[in-house]
CSV table of N, CA and C in Angstrom, one decimal:
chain,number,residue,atom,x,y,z
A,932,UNK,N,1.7,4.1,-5.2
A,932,UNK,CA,0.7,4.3,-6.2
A,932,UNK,C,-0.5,4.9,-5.5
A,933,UNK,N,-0.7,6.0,-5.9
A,933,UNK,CA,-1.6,7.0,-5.2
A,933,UNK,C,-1.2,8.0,-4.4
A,934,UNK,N,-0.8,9.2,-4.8
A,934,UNK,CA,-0.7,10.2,-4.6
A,934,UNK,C,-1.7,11.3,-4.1
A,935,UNK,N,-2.6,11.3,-3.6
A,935,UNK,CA,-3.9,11.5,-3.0
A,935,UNK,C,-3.6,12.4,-1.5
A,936,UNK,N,-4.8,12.5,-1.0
A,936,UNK,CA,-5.0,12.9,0.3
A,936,UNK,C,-3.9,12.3,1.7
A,937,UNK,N,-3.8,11.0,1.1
A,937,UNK,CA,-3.3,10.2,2.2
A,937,UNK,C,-2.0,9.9,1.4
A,938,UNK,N,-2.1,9.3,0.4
A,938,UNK,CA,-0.7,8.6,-0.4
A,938,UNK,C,0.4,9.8,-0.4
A,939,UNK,N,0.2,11.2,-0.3
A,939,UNK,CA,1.1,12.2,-0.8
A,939,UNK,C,1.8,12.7,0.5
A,940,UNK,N,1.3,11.9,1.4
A,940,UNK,CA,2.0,12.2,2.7
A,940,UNK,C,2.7,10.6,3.5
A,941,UNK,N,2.1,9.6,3.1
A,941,UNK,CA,2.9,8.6,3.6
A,941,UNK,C,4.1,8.8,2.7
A,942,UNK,N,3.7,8.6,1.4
A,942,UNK,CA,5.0,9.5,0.3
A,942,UNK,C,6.3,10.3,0.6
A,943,UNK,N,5.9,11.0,1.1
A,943,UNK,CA,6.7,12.1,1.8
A,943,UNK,C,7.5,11.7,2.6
A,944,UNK,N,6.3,11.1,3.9
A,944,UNK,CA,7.5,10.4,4.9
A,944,UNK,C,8.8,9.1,4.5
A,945,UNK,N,8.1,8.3,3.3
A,945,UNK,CA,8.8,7.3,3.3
A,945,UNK,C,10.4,7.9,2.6
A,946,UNK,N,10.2,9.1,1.9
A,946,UNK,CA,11.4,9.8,1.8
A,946,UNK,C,12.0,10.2,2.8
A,947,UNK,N,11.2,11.2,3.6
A,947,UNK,CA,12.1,11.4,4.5
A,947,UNK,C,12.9,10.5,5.7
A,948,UNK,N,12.6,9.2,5.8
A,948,UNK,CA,12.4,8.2,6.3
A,948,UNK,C,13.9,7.4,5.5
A,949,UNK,N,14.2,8.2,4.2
A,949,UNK,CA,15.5,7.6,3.6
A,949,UNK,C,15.4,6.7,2.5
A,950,UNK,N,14.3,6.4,2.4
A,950,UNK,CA,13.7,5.5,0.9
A,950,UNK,C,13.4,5.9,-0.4
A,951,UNK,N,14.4,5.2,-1.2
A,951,UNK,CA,13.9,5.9,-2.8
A,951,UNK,C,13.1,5.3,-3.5
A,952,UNK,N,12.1,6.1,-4.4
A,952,UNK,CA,10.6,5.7,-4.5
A,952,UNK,C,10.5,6.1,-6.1
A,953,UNK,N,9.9,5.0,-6.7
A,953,UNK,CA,8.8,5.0,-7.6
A,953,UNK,C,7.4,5.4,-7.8
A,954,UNK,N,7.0,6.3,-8.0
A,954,UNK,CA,5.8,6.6,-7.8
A,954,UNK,C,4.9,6.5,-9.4
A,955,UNK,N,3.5,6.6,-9.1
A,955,UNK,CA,2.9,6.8,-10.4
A,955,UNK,C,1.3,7.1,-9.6
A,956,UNK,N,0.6,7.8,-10.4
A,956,UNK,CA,-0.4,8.4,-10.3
A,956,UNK,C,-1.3,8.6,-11.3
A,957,UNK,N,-2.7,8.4,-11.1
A,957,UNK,CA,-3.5,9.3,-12.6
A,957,UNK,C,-2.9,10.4,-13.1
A,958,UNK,N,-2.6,10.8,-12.1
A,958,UNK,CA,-2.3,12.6,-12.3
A,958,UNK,C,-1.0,12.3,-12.3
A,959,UNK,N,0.0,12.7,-13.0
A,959,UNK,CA,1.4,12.8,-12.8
A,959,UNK,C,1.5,14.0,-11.5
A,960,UNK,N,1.0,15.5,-12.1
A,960,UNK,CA,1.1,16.6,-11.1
A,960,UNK,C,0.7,16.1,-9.5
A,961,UNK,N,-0.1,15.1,-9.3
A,961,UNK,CA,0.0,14.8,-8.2
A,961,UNK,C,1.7,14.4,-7.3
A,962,UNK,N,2.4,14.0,-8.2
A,962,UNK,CA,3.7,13.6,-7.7
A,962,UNK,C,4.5,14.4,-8.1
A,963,UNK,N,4.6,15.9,-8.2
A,963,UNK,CA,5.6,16.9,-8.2
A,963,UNK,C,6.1,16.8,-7.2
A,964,UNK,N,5.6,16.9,-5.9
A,964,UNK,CA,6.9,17.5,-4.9
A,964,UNK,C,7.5,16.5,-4.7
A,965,UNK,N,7.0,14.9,-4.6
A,965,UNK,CA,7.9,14.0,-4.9
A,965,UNK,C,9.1,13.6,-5.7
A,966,UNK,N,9.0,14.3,-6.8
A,966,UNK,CA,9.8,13.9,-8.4
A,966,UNK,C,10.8,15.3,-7.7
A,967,UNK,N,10.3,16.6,-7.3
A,967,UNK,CA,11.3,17.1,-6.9
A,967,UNK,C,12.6,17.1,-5.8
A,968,UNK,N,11.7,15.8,-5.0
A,968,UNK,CA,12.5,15.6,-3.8
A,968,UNK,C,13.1,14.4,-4.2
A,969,UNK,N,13.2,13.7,-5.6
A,969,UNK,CA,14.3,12.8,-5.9
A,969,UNK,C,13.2,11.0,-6.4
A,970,UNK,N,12.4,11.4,-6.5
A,970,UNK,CA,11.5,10.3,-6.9
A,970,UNK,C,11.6,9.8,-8.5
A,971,UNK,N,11.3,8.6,-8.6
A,971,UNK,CA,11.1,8.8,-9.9
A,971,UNK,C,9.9,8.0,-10.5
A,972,UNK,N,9.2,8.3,-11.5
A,972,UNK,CA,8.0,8.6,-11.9
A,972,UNK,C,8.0,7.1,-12.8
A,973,UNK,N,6.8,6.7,-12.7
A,973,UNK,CA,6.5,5.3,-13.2
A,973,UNK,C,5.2,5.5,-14.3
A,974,UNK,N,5.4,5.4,-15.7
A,974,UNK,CA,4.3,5.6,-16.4
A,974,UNK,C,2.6,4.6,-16.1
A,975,UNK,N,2.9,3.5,-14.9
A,975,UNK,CA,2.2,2.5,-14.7
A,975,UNK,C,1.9,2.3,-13.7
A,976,UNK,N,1.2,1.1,-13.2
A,976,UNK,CA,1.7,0.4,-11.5
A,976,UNK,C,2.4,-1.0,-12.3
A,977,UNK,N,2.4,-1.2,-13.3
A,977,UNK,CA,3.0,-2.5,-13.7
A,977,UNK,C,4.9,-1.9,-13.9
A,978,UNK,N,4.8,-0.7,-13.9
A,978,UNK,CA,6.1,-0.2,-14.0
A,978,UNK,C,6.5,0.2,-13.1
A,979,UNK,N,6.0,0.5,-12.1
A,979,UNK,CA,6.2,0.4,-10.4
A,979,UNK,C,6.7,-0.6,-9.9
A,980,UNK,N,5.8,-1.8,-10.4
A,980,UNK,CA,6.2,-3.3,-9.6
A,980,UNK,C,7.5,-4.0,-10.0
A,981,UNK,N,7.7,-3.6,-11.4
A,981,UNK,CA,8.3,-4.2,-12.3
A,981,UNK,C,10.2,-3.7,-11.7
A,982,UNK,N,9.9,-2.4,-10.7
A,982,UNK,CA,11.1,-1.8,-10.2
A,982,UNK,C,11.4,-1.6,-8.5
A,983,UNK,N,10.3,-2.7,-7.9
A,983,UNK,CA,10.1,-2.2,-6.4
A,983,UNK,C,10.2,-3.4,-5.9
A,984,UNK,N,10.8,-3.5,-4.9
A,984,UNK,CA,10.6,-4.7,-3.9
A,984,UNK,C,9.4,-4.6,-2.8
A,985,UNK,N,9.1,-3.3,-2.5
A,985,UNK,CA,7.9,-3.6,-1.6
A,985,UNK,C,6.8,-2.5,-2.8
A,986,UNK,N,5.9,-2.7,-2.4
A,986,UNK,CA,5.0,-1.9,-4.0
A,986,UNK,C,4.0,-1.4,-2.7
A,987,UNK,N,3.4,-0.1,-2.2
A,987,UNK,CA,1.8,0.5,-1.4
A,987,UNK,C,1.3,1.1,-2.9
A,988,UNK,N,-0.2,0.9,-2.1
A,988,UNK,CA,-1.4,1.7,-2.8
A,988,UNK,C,-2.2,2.6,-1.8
A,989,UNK,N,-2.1,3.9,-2.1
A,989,UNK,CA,-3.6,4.4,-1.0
A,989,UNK,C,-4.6,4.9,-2.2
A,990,UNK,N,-5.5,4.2,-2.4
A,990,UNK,CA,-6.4,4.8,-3.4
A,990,UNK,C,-7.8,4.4,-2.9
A,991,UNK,N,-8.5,4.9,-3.8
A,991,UNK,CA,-9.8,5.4,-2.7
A,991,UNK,C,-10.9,4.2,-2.4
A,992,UNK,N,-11.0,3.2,-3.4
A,992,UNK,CA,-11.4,1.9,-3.3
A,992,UNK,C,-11.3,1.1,-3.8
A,993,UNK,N,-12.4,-0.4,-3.6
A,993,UNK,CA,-12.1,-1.2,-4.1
A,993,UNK,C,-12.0,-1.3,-5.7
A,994,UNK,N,-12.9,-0.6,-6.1
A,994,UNK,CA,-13.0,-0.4,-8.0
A,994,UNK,C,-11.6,-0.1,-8.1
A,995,UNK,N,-10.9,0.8,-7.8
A,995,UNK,CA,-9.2,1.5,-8.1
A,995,UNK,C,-8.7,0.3,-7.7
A,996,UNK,N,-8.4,-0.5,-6.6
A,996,UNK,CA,-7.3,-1.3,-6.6
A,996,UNK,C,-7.6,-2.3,-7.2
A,997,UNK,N,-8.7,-2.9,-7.4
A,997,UNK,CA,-8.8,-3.9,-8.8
A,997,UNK,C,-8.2,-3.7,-9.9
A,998,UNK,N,-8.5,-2.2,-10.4
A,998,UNK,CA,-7.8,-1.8,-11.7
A,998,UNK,C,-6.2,-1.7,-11.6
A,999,UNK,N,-5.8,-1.0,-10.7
A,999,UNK,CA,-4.4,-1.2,-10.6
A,999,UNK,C,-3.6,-2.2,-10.1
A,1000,UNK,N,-4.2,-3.5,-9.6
A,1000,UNK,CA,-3.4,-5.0,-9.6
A,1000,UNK,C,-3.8,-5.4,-10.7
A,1001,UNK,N,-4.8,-5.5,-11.1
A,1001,UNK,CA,-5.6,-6.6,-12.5
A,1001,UNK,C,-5.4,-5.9,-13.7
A,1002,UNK,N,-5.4,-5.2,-13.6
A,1002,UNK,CA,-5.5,-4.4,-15.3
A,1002,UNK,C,-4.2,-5.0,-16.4
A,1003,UNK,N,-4.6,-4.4,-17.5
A,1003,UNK,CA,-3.4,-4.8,-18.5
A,1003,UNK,C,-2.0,-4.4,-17.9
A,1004,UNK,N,-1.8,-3.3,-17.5
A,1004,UNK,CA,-0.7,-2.6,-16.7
A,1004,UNK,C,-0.9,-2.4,-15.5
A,1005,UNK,N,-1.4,-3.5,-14.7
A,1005,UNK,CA,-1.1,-3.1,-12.9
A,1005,UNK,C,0.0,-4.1,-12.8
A,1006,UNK,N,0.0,-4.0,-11.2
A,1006,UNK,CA,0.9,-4.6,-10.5
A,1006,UNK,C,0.9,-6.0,-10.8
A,1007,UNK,N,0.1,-7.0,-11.0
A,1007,UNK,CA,0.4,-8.2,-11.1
A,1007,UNK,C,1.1,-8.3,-12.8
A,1008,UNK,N,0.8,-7.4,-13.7
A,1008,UNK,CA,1.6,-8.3,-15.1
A,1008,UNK,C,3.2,-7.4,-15.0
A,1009,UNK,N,3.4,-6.8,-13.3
A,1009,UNK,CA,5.3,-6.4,-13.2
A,1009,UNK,C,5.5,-7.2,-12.0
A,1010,UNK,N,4.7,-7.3,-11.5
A,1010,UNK,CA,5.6,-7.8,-10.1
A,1010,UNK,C,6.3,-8.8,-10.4
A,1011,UNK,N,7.5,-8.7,-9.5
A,1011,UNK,CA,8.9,-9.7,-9.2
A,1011,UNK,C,8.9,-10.5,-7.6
A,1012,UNK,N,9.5,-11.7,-8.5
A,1012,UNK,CA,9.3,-12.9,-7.0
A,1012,UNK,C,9.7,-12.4,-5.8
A,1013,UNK,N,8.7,-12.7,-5.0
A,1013,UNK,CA,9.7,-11.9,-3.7
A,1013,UNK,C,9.3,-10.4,-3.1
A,1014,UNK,N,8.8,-9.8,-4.5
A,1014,UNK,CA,7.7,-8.5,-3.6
A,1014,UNK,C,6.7,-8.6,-2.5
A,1015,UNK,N,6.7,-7.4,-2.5
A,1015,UNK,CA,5.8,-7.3,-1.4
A,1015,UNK,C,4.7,-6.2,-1.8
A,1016,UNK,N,3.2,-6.1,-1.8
A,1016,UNK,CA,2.3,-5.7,-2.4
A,1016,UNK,C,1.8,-5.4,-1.2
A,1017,UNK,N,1.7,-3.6,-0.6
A,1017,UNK,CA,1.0,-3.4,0.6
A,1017,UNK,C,-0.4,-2.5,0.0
A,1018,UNK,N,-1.5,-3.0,0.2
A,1018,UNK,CA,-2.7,-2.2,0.0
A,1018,UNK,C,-3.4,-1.5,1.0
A,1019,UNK,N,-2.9,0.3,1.1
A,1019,UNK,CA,-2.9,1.0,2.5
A,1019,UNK,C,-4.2,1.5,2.2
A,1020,UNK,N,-5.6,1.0,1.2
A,1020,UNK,CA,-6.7,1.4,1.4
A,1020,UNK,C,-7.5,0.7,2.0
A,1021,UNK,N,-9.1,0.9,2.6
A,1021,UNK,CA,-10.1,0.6,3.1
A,1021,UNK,C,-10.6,0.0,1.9
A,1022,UNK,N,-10.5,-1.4,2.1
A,1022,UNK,CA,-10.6,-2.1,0.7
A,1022,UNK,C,-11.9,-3.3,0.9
A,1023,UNK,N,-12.4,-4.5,0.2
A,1023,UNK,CA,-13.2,-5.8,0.5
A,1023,UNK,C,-12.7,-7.0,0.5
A,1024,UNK,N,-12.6,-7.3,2.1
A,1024,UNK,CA,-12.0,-8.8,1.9
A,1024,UNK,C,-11.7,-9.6,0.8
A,1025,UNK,N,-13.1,-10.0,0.4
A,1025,UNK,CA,-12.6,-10.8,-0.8
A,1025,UNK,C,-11.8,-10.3,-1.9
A,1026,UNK,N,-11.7,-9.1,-2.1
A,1026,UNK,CA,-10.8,-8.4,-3.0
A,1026,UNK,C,-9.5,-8.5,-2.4
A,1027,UNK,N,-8.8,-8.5,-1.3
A,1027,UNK,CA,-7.8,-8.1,-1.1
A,1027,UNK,C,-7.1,-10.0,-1.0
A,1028,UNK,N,-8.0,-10.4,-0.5
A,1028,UNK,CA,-7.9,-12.5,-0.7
A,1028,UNK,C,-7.5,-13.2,-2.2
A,1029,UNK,N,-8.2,-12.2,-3.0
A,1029,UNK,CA,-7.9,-12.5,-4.6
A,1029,UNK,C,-6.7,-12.1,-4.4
A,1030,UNK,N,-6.6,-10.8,-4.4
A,1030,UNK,CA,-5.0,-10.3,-5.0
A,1030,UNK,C,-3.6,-11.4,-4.7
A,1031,UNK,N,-4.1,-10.9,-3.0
A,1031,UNK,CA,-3.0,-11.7,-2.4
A,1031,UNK,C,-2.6,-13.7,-3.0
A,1032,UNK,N,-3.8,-14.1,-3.2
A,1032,UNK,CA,-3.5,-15.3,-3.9
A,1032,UNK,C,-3.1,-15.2,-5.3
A,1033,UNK,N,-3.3,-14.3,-6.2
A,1033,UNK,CA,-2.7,-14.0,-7.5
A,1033,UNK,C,-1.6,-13.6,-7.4
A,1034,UNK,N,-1.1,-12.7,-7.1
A,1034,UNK,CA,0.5,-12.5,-6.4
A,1034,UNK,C,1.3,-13.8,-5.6
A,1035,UNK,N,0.8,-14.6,-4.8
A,1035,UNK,CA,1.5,-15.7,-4.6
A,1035,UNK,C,1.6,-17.3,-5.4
A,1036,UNK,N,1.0,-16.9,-7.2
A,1036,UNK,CA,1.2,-17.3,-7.8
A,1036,UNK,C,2.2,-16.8,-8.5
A,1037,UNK,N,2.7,-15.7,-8.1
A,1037,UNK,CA,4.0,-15.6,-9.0
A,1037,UNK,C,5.0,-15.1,-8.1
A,1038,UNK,N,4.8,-15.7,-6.8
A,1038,UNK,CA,5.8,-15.8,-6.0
A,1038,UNK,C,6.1,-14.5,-5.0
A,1039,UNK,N,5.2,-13.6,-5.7
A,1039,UNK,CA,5.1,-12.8,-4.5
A,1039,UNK,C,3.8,-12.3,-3.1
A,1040,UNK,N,4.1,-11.2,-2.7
A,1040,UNK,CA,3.2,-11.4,-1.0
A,1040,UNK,C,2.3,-10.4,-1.3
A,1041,UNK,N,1.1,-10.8,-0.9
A,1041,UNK,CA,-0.3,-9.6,-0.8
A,1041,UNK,C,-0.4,-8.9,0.6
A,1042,UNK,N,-0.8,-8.1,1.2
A,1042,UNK,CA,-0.9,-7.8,2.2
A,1042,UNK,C,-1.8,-6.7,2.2
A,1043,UNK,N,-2.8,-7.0,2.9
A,1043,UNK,CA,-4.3,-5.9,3.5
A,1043,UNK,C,-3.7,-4.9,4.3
A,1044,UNK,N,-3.3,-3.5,4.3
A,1044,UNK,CA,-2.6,-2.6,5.0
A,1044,UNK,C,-3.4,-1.6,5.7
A,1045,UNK,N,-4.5,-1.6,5.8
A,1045,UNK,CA,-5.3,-0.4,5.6
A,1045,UNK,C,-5.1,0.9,7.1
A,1046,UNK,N,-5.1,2.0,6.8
A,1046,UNK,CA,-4.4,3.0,7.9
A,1046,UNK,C,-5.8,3.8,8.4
A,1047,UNK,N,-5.2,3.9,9.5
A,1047,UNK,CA,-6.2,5.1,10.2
A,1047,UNK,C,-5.5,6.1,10.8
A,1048,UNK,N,-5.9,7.3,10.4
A,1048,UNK,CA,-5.6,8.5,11.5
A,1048,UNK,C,-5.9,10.0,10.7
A,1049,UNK,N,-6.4,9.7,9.6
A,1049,UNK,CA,-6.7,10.3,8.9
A,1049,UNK,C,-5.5,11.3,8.3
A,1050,UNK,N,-6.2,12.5,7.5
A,1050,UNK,CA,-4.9,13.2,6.5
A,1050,UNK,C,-3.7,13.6,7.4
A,1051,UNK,N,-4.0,14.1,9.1
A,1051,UNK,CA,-3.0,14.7,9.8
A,1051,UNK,C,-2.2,14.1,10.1
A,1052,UNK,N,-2.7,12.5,10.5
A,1052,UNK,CA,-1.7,11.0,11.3
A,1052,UNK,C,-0.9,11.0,9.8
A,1053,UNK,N,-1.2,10.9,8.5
A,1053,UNK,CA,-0.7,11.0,7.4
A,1053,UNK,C,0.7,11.6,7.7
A,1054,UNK,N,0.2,13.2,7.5
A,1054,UNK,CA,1.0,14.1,7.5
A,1054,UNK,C,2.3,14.0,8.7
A,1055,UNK,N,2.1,13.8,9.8
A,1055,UNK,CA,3.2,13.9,11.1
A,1055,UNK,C,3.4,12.5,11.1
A,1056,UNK,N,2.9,11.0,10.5
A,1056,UNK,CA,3.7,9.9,10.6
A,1056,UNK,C,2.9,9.1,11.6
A,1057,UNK,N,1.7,9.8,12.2
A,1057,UNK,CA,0.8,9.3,13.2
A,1057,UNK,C,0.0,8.4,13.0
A,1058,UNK,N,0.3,7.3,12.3
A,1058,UNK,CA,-1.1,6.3,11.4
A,1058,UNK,C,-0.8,5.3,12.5
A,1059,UNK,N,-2.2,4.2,12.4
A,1059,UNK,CA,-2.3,3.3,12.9
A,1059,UNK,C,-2.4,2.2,11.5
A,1060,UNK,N,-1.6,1.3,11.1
A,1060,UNK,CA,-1.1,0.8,10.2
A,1060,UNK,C,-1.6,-1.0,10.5
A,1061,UNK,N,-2.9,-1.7,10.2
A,1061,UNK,CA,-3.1,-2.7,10.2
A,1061,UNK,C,-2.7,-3.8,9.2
A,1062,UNK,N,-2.1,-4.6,9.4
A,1062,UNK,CA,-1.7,-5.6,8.4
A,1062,UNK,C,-2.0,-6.9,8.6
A,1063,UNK,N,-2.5,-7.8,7.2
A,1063,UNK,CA,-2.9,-9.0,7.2
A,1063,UNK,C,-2.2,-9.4,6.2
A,1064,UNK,N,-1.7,-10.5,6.2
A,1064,UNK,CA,-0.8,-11.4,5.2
A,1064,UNK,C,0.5,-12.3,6.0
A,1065,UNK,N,1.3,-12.6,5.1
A,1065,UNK,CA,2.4,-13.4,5.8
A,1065,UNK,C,3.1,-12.9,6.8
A,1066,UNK,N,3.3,-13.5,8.0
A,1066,UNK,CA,4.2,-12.8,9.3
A,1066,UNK,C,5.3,-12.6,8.7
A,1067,UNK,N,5.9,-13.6,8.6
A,1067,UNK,CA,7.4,-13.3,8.2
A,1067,UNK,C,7.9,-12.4,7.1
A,1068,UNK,N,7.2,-12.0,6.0
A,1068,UNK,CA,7.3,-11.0,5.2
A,1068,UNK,C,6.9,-10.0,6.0
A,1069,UNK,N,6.1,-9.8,7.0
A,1069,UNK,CA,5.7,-8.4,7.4
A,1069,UNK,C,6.8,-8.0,8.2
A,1070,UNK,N,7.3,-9.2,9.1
A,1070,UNK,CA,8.2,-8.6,10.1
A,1070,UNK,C,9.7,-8.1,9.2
A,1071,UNK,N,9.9,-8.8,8.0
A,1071,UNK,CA,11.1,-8.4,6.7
A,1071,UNK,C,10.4,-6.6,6.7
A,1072,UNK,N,9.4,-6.6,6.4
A,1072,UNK,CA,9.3,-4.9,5.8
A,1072,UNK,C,8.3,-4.1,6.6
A,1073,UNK,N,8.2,-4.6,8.0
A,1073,UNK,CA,8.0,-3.8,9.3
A,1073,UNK,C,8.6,-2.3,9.4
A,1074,UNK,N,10.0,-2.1,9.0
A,1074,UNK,CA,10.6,-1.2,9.1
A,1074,UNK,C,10.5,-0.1,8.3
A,1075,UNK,N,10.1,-0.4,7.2
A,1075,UNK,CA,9.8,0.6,6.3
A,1075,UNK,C,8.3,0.9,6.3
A,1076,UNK,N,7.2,0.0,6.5
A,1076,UNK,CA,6.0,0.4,7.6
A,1076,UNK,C,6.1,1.9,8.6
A,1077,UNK,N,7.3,1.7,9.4
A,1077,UNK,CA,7.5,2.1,10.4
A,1077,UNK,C,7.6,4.1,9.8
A,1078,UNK,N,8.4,3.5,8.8
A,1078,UNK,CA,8.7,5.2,8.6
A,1078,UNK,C,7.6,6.1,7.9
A,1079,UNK,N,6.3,5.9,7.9
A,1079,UNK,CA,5.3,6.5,7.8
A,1079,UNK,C,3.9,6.4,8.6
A,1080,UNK,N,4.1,5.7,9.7
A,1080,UNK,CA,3.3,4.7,10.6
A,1080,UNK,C,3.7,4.8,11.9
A,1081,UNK,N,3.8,5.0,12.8
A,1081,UNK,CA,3.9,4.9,14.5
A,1081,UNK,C,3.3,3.4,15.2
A,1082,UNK,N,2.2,3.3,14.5
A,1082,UNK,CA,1.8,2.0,14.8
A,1082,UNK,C,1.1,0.8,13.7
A,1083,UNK,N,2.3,0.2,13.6
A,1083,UNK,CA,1.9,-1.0,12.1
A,1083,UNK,C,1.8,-2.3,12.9
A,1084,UNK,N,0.6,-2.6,13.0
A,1084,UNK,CA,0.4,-4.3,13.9
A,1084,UNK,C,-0.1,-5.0,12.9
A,1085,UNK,N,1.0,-6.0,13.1
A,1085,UNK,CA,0.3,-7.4,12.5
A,1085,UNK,C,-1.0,-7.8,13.2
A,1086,UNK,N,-2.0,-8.1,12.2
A,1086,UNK,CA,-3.5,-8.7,12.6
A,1086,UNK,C,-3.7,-10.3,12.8
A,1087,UNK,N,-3.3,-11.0,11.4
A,1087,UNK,CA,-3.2,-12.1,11.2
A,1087,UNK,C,-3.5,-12.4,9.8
A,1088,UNK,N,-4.1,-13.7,9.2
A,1088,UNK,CA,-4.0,-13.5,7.4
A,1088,UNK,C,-4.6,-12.8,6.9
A,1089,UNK,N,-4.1,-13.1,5.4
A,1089,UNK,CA,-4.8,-11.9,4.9
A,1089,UNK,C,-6.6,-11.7,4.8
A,1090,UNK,N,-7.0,-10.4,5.0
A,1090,UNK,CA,-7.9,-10.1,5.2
A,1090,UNK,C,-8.6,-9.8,6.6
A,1091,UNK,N,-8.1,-10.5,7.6
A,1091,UNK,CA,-7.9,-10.3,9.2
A,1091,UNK,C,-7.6,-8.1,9.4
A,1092,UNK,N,-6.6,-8.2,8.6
A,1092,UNK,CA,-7.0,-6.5,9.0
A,1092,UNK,C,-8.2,-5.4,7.7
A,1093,UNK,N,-8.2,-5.9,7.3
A,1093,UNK,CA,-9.5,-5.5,6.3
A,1093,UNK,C,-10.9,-5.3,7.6
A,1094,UNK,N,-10.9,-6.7,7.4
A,1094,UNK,CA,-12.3,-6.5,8.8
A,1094,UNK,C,-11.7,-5.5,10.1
A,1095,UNK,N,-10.9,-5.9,10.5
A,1095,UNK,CA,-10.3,-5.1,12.0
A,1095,UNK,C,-10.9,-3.5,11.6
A,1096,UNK,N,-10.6,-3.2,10.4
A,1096,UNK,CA,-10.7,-1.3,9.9
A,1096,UNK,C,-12.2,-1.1,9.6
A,1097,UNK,N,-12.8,-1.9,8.9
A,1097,UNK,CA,-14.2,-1.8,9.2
A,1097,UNK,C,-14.2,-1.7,10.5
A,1098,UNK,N,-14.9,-2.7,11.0
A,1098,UNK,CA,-15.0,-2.6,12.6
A,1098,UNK,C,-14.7,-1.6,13.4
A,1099,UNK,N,-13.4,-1.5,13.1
A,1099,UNK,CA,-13.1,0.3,13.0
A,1099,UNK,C,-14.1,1.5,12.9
A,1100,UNK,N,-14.1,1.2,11.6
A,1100,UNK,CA,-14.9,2.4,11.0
A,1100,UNK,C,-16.2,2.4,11.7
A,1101,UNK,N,-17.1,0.9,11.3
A,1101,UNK,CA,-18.2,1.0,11.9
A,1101,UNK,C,-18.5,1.8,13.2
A,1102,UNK,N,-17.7,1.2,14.1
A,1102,UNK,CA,-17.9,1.6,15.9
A,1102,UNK,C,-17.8,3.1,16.1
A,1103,UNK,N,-17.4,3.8,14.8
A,1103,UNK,CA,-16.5,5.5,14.7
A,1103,UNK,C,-18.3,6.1,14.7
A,1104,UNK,N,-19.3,5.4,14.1
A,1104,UNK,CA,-20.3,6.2,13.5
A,1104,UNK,C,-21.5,6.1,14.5
């Protein structure tokens, strides 16, 4: 969910990587070359969730990923027990601490994902891939991490890599 600067290239990879994808976007035209390379198109994010075992978001903030977990049609009124809910934006702790505890009310996993390496690590698979949430779910979908990501480290709970990427960010400026 997010087909963007960044999402249209981890996208990419996770196909070429051998993974078949659900996608959905504001913009449908954002997900053309996807839908042409064998994707299929989700009127929603609740119709995303409602068909994925692992569910990413790259979208540009915290206002978007509220809307697209919380809303009448995000991810929380599809997700299925047992998902996995990866949020690949620069997001707010306490936002990604909600989620993740709302999703493990219905049995599925939150996870703070947030990437660095900008559009090019995107583009060639060169991301630094920070994750917060359950070990053992991360190390289950580590692998598909892997195929858009070169380096996905577990941080520790959720929200542990939220701060890590700030901190990040901060030290960049």
């Amino acid at each position: 969910i997010g087909l963007g600067t960044m999402g249209a290239f981890m996208a990419a990879n996770l196909q070429k990587g051998g993974h078949d994808l659900v996608i959905h976007d504001v913009r449908r035209e954002a997900g053309a070359n996807r839908l042409s390379a064998g994707a299929v198109w989700a009127d929603s994010p609740k119709a995303v969730a409602e068909q994925c075992e692992v569910i990413f978001t790259s979208l540009p903030g915290p206002k978007e990923v509220e809307a697209v977990v919380f809303g009448p049609d995000g991810i929380l009124a599809g997700v299925q027990p047992g998902a996995a809910y990866f949020d690949l934006s620069t997001n707010a702790q306490s936002l990604v601490r909600r989620f993740a505890e709302a999703l493990a009310e219905k049995g599925a996993f939150g996870f703070d994902a947030p990437v660095s390496g900008g559009p090019k690590g995107a583009e060639s698979g060169n991301l630094a891939i920070w994750v917060g949430g359950d070990r053992a779910t991360y190390d289950r979908f580590k692998p598909v991490l892997d195929t858009f990501g070169d380096q996905a480290r577990y941080i520790g709970p959720i929200g542990t890599a939220t701060v890590a990427k700030l901190v990040h960010n901060m030290s960049g400026y």
